[in-house]
Coordinates of C-alpha atoms and ligand atoms in Angstrom, one line a residue:
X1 CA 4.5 19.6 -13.9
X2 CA 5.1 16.6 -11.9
X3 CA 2.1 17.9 -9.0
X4 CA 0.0 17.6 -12.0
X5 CA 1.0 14.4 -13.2
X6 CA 0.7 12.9 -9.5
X7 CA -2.9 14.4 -9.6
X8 CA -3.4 12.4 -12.3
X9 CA -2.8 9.3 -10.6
X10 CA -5.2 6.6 -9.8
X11 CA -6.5 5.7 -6.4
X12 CA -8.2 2.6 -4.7
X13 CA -8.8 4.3 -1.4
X14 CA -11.6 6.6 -1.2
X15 CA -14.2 8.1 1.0
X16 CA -17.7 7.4 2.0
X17 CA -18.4 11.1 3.1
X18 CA -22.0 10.3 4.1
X19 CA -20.2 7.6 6.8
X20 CA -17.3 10.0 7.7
X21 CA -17.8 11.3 11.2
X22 CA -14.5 13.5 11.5
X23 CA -13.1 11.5 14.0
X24 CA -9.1 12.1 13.0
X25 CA -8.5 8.7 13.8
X26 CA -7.1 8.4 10.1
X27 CA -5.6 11.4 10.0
X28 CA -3.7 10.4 13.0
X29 CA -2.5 7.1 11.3
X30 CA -2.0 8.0 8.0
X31 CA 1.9 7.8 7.0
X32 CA 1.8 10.2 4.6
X33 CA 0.5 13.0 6.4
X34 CA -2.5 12.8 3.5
X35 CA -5.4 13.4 5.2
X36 CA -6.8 16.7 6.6
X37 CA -10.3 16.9 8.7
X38 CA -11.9 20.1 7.6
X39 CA -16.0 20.8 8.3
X40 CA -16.1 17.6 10.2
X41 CA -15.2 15.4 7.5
X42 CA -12.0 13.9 6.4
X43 CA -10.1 14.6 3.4
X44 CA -7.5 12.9 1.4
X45 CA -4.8 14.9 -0.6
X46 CA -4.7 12.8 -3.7
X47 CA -0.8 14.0 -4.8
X48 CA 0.3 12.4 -0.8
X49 CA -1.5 9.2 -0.8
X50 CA 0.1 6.1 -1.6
X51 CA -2.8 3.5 -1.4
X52 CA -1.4 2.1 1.6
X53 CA -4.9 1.3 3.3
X54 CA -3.9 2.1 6.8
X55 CA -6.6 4.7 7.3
X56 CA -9.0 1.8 5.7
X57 CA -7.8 -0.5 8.7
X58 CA -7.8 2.2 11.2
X59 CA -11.4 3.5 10.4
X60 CA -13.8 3.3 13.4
X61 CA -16.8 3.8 11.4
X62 CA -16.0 2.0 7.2
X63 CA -16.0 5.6 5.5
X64 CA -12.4 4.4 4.1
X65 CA -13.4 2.6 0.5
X66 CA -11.4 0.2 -1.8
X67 CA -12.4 0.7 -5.5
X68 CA -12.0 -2.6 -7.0
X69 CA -13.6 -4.7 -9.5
X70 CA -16.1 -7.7 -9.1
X71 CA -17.8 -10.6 -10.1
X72 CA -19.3 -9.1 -12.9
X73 CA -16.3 -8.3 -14.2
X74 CA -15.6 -11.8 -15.2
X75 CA -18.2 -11.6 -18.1
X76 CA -15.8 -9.6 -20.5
X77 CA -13.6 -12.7 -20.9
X78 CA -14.2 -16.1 -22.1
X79 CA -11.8 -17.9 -20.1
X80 CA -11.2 -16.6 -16.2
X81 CA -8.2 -17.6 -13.8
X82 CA -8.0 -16.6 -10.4
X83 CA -4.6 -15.4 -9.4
X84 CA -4.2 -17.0 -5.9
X85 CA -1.7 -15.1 -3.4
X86 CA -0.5 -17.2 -0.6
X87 CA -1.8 -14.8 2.0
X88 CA -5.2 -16.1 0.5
X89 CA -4.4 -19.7 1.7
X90 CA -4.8 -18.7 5.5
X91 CA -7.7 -17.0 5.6
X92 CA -10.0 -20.5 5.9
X93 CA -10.2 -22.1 9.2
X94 CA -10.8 -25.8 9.6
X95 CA -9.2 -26.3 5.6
X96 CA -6.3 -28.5 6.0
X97 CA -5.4 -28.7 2.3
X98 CA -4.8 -26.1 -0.5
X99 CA -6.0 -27.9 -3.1
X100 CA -9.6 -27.5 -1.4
X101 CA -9.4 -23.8 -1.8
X102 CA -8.0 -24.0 -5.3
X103 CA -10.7 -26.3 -6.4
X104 CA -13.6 -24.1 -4.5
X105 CA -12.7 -21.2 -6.7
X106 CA -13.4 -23.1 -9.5
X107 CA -17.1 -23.7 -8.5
X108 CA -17.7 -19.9 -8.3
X109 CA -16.9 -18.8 -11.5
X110 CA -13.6 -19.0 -11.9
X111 CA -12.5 -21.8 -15.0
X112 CA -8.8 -22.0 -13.5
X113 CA -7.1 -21.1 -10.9
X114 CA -3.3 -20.1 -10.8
X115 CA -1.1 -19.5 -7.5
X116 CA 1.1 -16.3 -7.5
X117 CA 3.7 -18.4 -5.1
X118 CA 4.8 -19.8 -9.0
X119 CA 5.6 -16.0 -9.7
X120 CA 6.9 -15.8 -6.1
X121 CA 10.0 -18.9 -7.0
X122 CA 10.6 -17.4 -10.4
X123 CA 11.1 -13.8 -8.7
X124 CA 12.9 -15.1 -5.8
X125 CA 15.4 -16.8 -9.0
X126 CA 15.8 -13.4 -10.2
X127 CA 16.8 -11.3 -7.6
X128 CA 19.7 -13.9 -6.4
X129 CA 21.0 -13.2 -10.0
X130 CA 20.8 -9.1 -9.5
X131 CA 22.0 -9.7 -5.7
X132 CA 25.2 -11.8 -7.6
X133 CA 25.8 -8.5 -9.6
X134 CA 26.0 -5.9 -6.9
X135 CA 26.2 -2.8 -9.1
X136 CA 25.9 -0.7 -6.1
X137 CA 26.5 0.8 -2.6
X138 CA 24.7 -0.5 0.3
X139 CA 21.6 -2.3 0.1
X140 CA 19.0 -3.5 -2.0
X141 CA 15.3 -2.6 -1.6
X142 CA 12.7 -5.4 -2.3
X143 CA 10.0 -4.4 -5.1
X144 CA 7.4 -6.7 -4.1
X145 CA 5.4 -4.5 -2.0
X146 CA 3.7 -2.0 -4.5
X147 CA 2.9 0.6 -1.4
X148 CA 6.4 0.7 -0.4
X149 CA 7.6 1.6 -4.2
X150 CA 5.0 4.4 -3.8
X151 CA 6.4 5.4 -0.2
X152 CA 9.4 5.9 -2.2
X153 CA 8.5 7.2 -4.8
X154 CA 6.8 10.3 -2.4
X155 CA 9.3 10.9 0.5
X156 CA 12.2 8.7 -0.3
X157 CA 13.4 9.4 -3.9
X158 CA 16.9 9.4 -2.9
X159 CA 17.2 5.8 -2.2
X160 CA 14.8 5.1 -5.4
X161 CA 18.1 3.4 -7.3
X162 CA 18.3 0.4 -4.4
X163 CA 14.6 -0.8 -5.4
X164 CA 15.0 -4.1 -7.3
X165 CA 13.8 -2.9 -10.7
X166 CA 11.8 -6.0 -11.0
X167 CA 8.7 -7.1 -11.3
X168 CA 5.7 -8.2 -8.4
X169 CA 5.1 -11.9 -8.2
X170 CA 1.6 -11.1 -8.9
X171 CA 2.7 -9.5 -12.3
X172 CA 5.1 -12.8 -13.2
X173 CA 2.2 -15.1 -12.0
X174 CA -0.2 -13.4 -14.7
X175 CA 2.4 -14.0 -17.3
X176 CA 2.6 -17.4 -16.8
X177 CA -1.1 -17.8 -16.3
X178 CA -2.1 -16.2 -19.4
X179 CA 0.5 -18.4 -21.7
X180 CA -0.9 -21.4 -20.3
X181 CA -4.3 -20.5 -20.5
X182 CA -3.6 -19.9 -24.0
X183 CA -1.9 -22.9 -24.6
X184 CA -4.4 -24.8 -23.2
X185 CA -7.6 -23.1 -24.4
X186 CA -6.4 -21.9 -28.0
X187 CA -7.7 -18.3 -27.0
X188 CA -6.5 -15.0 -27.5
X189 CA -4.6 -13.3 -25.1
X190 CA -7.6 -10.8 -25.2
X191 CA -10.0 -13.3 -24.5
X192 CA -8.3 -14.6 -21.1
X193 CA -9.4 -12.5 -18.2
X194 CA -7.0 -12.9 -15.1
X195 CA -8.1 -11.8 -12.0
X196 CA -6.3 -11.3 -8.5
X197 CA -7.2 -11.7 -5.5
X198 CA -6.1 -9.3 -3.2
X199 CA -5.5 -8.5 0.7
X200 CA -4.5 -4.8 -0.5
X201 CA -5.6 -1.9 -2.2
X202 CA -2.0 -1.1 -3.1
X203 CA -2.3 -4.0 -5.4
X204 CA -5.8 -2.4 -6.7
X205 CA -3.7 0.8 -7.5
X206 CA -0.6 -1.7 -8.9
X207 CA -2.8 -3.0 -11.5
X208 CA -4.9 -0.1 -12.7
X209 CA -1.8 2.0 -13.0
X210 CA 1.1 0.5 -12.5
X211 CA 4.2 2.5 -11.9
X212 CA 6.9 1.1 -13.4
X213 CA 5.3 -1.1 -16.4
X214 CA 3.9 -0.1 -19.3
X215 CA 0.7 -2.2 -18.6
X216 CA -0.1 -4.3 -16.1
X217 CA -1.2 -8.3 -17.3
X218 CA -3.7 -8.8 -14.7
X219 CA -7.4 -7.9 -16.0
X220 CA -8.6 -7.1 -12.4
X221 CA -8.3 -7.2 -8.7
X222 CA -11.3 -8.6 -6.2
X223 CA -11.0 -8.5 -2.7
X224 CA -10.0 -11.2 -0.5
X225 CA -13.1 -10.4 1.6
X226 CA -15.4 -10.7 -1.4
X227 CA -14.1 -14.2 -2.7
X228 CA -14.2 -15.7 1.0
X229 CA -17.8 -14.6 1.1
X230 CA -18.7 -16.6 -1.9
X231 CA -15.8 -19.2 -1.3
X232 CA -16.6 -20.2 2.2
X233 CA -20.0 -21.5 1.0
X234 CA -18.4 -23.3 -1.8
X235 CA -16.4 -25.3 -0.1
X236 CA -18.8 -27.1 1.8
X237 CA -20.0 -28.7 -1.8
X238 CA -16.6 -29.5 -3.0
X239 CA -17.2 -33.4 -3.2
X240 CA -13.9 -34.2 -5.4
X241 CA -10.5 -32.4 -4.6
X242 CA -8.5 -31.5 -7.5
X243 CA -4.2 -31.5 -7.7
X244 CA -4.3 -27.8 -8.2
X245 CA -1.3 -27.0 -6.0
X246 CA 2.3 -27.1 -7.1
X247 CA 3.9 -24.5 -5.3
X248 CA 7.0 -25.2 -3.2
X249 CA 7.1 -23.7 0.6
X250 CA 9.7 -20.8 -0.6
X251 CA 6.9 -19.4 -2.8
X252 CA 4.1 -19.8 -0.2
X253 CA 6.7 -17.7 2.2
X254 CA 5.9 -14.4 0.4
X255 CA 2.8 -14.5 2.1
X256 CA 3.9 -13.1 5.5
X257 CA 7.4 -10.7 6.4
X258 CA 10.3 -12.8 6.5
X259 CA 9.4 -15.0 3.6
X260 CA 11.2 -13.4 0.6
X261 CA 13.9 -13.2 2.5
X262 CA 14.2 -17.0 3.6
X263 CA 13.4 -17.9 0.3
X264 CA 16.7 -16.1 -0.7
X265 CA 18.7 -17.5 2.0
X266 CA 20.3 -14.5 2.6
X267 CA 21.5 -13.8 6.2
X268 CA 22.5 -10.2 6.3
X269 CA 19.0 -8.8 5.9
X270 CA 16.4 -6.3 7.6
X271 CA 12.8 -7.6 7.3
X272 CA 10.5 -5.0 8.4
X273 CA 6.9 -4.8 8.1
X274 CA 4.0 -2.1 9.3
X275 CA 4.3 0.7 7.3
X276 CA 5.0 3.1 9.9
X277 CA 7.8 1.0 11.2
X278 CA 8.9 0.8 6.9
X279 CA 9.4 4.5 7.4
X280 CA 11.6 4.7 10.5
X281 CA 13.9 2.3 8.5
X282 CA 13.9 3.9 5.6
X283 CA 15.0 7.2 7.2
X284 CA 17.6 5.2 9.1
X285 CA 19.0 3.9 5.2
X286 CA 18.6 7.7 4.5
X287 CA 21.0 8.2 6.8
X288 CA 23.7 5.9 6.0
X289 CA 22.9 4.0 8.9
X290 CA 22.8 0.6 7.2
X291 CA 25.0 0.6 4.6
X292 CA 26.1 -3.0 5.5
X293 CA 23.2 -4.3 5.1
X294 CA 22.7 -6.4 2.2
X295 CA 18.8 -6.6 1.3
X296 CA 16.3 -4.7 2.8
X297 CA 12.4 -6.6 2.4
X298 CA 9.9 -3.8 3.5
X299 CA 6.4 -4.8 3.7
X300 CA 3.6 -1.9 4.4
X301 CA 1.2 -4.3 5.8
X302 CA 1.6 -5.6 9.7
X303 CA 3.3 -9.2 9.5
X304 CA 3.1 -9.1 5.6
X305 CA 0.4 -9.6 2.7
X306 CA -1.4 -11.6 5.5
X307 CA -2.2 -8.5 7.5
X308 CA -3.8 -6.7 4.2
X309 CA -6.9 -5.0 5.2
X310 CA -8.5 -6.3 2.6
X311 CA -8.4 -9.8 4.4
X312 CA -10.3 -11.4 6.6
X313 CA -9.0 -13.1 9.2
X314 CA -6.4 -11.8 11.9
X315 CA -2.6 -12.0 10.3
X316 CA -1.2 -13.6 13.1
X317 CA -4.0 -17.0 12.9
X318 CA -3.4 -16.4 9.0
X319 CA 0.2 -16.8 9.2
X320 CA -0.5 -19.7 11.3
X321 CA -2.4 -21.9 8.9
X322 CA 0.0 -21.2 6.6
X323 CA 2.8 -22.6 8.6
X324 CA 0.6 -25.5 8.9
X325 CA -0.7 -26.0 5.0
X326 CA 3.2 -26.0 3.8
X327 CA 5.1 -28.0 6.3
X328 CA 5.1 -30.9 4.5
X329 CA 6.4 -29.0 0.7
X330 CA 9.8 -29.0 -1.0
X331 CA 11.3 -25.7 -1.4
X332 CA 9.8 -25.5 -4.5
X333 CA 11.6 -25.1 -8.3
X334 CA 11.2 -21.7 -10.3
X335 CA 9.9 -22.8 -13.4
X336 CA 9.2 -19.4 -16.4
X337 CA 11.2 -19.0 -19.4
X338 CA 11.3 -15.7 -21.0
X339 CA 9.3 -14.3 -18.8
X340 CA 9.5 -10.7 -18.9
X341 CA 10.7 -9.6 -15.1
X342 CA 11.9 -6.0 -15.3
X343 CA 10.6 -2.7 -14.7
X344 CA 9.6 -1.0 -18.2
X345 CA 10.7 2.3 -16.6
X346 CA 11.9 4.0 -14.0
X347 CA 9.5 4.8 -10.7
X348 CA 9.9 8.7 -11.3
X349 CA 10.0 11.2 -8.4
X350 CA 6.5 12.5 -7.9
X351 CA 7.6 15.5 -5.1
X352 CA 4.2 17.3 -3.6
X353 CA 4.1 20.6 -4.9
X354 CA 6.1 23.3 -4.0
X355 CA 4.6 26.2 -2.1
X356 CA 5.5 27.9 -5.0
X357 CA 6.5 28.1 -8.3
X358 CA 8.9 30.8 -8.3
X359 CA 11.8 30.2 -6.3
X360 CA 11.7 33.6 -4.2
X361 CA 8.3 33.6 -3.3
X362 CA 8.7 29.8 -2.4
X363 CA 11.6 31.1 0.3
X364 CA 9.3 33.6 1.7
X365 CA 6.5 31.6 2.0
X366 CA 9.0 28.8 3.7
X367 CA 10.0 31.9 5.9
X368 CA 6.1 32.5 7.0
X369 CA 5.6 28.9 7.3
X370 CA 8.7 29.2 10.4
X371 CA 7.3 31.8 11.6
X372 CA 3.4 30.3 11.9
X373 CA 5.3 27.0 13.5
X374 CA 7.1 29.0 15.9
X375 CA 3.6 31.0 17.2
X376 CA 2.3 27.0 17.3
X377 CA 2.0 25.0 20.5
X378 CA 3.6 22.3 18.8
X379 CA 1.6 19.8 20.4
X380 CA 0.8 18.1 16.7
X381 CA -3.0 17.5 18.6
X382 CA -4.7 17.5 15.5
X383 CA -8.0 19.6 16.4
X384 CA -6.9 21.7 13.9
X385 CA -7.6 19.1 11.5
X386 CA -4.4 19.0 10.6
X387 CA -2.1 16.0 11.5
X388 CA 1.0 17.9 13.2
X389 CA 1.5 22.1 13.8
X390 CA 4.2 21.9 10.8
X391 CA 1.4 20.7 8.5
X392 CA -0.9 22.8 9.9
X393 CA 1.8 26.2 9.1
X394 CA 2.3 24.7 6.2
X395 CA -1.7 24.4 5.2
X396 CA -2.2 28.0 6.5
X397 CA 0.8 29.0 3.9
X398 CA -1.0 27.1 1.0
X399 CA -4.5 28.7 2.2
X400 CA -5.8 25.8 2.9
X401 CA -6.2 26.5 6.9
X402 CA -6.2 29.5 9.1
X403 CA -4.6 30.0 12.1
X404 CA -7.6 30.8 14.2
X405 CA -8.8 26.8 13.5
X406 CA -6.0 26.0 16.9
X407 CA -8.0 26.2 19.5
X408 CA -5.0 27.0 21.6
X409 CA -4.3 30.5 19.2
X410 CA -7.7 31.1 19.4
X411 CA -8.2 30.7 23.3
X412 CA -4.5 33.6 23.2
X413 CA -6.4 35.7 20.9
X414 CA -9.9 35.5 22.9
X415 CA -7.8 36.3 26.2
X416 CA -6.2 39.3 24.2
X417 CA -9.6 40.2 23.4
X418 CA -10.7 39.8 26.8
X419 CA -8.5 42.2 28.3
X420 CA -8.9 44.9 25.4
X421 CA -12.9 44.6 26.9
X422 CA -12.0 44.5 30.0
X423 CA -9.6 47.8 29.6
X424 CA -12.0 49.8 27.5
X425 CA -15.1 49.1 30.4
X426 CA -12.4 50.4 32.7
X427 CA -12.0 53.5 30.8
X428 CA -15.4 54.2 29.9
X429 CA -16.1 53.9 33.5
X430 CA -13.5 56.9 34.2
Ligands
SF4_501 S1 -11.3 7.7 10.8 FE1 -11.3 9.3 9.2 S2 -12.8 8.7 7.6 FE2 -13.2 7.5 9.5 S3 -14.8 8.6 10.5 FE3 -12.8 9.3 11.4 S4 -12.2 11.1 10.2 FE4 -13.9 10.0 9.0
SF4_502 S1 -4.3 5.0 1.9 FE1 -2.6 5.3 3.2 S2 -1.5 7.1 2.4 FE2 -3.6 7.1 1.5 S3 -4.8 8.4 2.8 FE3 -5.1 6.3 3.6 S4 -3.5 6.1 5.1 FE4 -3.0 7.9 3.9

């Protein structure tokens, strides 16, 4: 039931198959062992992916896709805010101010802009209240990143009650954005559209299905890389710069690994970011290894929202200029009442499914899957198309693979062959 559900749900990162050239390079990087390379073209299980965009990043040749919405999009509403994430702010070289960006997107099509760092003080508020409460053992797992819940979700479930049960900034931002929109506009909720700008496809995914709320408030997600295009042209007209900004500097933090975490001011903390380097810690916490540990801020993205592939300019220059832009801020002040910040529901367990249905053919098939391993070079080389020699066994098991696609089996079994010729020339030779 549960394989069936997670079949069911939405994804941002697809493939171009025409562009595909079956190199494995994503197949290689991707943390969920999701992707298989079969007839020379890549393949993503749907039920393993978690939207994390790494094979996106890592693909030599753009056959990695990001559904999202666009431009166009804009003409269902009759009022349109741009939901500004701080990572946003550091993708402009040579712009010493945020109010210039803020006031650019308004000469593209946007009628108001909103920065998410507002929802980033009013979350960083909440979670000091849950951290005062400390209803549980060890530590507590930031929600922010919407990959990481995934991650979770698909290989960590036991450590799904540390996740802060709370809401993204982006999510709190749209709340507030919307009730001042209305306020201001004397529309209808309806009529508002609020759209995000985004350095990640998890976001995409976030918004279109979100996993823990019952809907999300934001009306759509653009990519960063779409805006800038527009934006970057823009901002060479801007002739009169608006006050747009009122963020503080512990909202514009969020933007890069380490941010949430200042903002906090908590000292015994992990901060870890790269989503590979998210999974060796979150086996460690498997482990019991850091109980004592008070918060744990995971981030799937290398240095943080800033190093989202759906961004354009390197994280590390990013995180930079937005050093630079926010020196001169006050911490900043949350400021949303009845706001609503927790999760509607729980962020179920979404297991892959099982290689079987009934419990004893499961075991034996788990016993053949051994077995295949053990007859495996267990170099995890991934010519088989197949990211390791487990997932290979385990692909042959599901019949999904078979076992002459290793070229090493298949080079034993053509010597084997080779001999039975050479044995029965011999004999017909007697
Ligand atoms: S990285 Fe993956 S999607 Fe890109 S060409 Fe290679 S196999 Fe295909
Ligand atoms: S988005 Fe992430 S989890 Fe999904 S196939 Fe790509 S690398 Fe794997």
């Amino acid at each position: 039931m549960a394989s069936e559900k997670r079949e069911l749900l939405y994804h941002s990162v697809c493939l171009e198959e025409g562009d595909c050239k079956g190199c494995t390079t994503c197949m290689r990087y991707c943390p969920t062992q999701a992707i298989r390379v079969q007839n020379g073209k890549a393949k993503i299980i749907r039920e393993k992916c978690i939207d994390c965009g790494e094979c996106v990043r890592r693909c030599p040749y753009h056959a990695k896709r990001v559904v999202s919405d666009n431009f166009y999009t804009l003409k269902s509403f009759k009022h349109n805010i741009a939901l500004v994430a701080p990572a946003f702010c550091g993708q402009f070289s040579k712009v010493t101010n945020i109010d210039l960006i803020l006031t650019g997107l308004k000469k593209i099509g946007f009628d108001d802009v909103f920065e998410v760092a507002r929802g980033a003080e009013v979350i960083t508020a909440k979670t000091k209240e849950i951290l005062a409460e400390k209803n549980h053992e060890g530590p507590y797992i930031s929600s922010a990143c919407p990959a990481v819940v995934r991650l979770i979700a698909v290989k960590f479930p036991s450590l799904s009650d540390m996740v802060i049960p709370l809401t993204s900034p982006m999510e709190a931002a749209a709340q507030m954005a919307r009730r001042e929109a209305m306020e201001k506009t004397g529309l209808e909720d309806d009529e508002i559209g609020v759209f995000f700008i985004s350095p990640c496809p998890a976001k995409v995914t976030a918004v279109k299905q979100p996993l823990a709320l019952d809907k999300s408030s934001v009306s759509g997600v653009i990519p960063v890389k779409d805006v800038y295009m527009k934006l970057v042209h823009a901002l060479k007209s801007v002739d009169k710069i608006e006050k747009l900004s009122v963020s503080g500097k512990d909202g514009i933090r969020w933007a890069r690994s380490g941010g949430e975490t200042e903002a906090l001011g908590i000292k015994n903390y992990i901060a870890v970011d790269g989503i590979h380097n998210v999974i060796k810690m979150l086996e460690e916490l498997e482990d019991e290894k850091l109980n004592n540990i008070e918060f744990i801020e995971a981030l799937a993205c290398t240095s943080g929202c800033t190093g989202g592939p759906l961004n354009v300019e390197n994280e590390f220059v990013a995180n930079s200029r937005i050093r630079n832009l926010t020196e001169h801020l006050e911490k900043g002040e949350a400021k949303g009442e009845n706001l609503s910040l927790m999760w509607d529901k729980k962020v179920e367990y979404e297991p892959f499914s099982p290689l079987d249905t009934d419990i004893n053919k499961a075991l034996t098939k788990m016993q053949q899957l051994e077995e295949i391993y053990a007859r495996l070079p267990q170099l995890d080389c991934g010519s088989c198309g197949s990211p390791s020699c487990r997932d290979f066994a385990e692909d042959i098991v599901r019949g999904k693979a078979q076992e002459r696609d290793c070229i090493f089996r298949l080079r034993e079994k053509i010597e084997v062959l080779a001999k039975e010729i050479e044995e029965l020339g011999k004999m017909i030779k007697e």
